[in-house]
PDB file of C-alpha atoms in Angstrom:
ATOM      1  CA  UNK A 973      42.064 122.671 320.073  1.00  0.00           C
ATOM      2  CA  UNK A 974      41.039 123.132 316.175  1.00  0.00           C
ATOM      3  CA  UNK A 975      42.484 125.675 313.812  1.00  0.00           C
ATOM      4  CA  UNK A 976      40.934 129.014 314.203  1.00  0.00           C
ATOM      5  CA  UNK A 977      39.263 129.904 310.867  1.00  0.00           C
ATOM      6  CA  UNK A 978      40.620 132.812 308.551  1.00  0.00           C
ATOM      7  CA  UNK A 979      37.984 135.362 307.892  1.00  0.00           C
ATOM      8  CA  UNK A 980      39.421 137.336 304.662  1.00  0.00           C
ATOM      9  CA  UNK A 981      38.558 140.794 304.122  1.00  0.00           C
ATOM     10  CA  UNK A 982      38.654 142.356 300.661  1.00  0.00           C
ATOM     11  CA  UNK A 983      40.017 145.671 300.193  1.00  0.00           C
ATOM     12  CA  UNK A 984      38.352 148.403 298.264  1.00  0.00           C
ATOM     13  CA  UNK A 985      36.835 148.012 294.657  1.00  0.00           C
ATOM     14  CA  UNK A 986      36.963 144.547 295.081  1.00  0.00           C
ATOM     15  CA  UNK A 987      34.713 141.711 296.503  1.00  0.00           C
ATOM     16  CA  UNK A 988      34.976 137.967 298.249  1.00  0.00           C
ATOM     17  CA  UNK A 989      35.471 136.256 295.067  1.00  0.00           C
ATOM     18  CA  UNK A 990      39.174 137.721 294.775  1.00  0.00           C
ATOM     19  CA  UNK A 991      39.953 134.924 297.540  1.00  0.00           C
ATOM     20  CA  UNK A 992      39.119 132.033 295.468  1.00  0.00           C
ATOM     21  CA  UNK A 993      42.335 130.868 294.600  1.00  0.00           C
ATOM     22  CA  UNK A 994      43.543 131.696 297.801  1.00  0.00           C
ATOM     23  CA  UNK A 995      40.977 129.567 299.757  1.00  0.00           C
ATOM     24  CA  UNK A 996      41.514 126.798 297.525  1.00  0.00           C
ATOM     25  CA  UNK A 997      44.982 126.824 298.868  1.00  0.00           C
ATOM     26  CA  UNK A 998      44.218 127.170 302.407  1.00  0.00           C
ATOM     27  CA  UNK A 999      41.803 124.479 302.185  1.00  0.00           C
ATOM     28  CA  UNK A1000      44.473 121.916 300.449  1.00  0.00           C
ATOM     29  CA  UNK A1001      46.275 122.757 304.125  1.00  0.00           C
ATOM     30  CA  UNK A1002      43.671 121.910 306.257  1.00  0.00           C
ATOM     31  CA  UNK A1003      42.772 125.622 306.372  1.00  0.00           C
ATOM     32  CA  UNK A1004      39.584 126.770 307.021  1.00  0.00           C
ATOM     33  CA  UNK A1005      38.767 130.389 305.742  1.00  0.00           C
ATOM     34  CA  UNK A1006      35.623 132.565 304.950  1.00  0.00           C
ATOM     35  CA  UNK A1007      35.807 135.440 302.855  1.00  0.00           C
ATOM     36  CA  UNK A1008      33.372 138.240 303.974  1.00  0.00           C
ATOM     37  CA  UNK A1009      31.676 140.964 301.383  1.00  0.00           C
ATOM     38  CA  UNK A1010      31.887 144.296 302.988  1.00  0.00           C
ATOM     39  CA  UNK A1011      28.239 146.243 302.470  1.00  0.00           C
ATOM     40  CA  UNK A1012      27.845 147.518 298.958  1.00  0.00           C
ATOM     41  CA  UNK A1013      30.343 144.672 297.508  1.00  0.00           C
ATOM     42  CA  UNK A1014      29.578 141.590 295.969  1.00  0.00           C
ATOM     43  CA  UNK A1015      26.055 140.163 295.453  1.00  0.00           C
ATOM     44  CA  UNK A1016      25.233 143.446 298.019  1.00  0.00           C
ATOM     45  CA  UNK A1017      26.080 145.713 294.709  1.00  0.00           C
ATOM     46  CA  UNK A1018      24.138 147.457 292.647  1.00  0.00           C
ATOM     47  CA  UNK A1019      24.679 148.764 289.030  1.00  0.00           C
ATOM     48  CA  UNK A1020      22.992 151.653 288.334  1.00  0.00           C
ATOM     49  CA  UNK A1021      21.995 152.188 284.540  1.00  0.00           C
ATOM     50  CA  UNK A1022      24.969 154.945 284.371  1.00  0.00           C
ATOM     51  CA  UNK A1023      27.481 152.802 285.096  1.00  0.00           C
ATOM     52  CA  UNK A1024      26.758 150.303 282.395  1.00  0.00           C
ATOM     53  CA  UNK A1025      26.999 149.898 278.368  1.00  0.00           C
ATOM     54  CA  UNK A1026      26.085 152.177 276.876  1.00  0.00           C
ATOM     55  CA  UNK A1027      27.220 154.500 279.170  1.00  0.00           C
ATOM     56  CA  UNK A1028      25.104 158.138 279.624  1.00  0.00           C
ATOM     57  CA  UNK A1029      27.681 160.938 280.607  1.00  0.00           C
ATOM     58  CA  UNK A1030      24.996 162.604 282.237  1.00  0.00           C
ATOM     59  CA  UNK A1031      23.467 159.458 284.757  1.00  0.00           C
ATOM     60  CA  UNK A1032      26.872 158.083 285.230  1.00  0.00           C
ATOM     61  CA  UNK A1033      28.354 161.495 287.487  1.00  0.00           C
ATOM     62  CA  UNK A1034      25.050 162.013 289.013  1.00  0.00           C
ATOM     63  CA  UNK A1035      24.147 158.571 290.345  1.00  0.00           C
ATOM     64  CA  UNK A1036      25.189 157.557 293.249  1.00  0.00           C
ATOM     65  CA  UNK A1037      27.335 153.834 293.568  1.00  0.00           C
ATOM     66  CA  UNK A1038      26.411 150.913 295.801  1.00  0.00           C
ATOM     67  CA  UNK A1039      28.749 152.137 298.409  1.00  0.00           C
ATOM     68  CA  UNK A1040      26.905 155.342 298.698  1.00  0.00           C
ATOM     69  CA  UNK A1041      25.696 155.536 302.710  1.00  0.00           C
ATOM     70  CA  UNK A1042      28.345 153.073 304.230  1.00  0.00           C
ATOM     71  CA  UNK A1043      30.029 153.614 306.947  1.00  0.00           C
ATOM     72  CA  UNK A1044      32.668 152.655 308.736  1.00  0.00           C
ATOM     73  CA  UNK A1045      30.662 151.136 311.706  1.00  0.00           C
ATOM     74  CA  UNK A1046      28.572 149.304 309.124  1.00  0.00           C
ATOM     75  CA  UNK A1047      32.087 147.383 307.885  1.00  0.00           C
ATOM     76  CA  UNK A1048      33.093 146.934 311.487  1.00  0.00           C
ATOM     77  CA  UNK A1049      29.539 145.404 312.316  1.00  0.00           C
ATOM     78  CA  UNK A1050      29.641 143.196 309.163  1.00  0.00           C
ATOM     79  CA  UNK A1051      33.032 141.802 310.139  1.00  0.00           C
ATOM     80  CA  UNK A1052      32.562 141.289 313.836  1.00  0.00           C
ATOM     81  CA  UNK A1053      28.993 139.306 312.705  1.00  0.00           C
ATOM     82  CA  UNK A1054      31.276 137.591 310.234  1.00  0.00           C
ATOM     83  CA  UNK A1055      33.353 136.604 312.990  1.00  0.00           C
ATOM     84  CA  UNK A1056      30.865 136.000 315.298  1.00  0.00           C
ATOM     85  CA  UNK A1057      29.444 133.134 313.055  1.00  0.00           C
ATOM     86  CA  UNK A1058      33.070 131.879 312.632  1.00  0.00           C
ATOM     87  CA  UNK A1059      33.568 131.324 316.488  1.00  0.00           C
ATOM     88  CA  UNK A1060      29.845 129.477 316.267  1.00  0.00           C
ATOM     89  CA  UNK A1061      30.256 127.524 313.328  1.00  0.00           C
ATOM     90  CA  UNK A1062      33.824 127.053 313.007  1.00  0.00           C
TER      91      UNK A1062
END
């Protein structure tokens, strides 16, 4: 039987890429991992204008952020498609 493979879930304010070193690691071991973006994180995420350089007071507490509209259910459907693919792919 192979190694199941690791499916690595970011926390919050943070995306995939924070498991680079980690899946480096795992993958010197013979570990195979996949870290998974939750919706509104990583290439999924959106700027707006008020939350960049230079920053307007004014757009930056009115706009809403790339999270705005996610749910719970949308995480737990992201994961279980995540590991879904896993089980298919290894």
């Amino acid at each position: 039987m192979t190694q199941p493979t690791l499916i690595l879930v970011h926390g919050a304010f943070a995306t995939s890429f924070s498991f680079a070193p980690l899946q480096a690691e795992l993958a010197f071991h013979g570990v195979r991992s996949a870290a998974v973006d939750l919706p509104g994180h990583g290439f999924a995420a959106t700027f707006p204008l008020g939350y960049q350089a230079p920053q307007d007071l004014a757009r930056f507490t009115s706009e809403p952020g790339s999270i705005r509209g996610v749910t719970v259910d949308d995480n737990v459907r992201a994961l279980t498609e995540a590991a879904a693919r896993a089980k298919e792919h290894g």
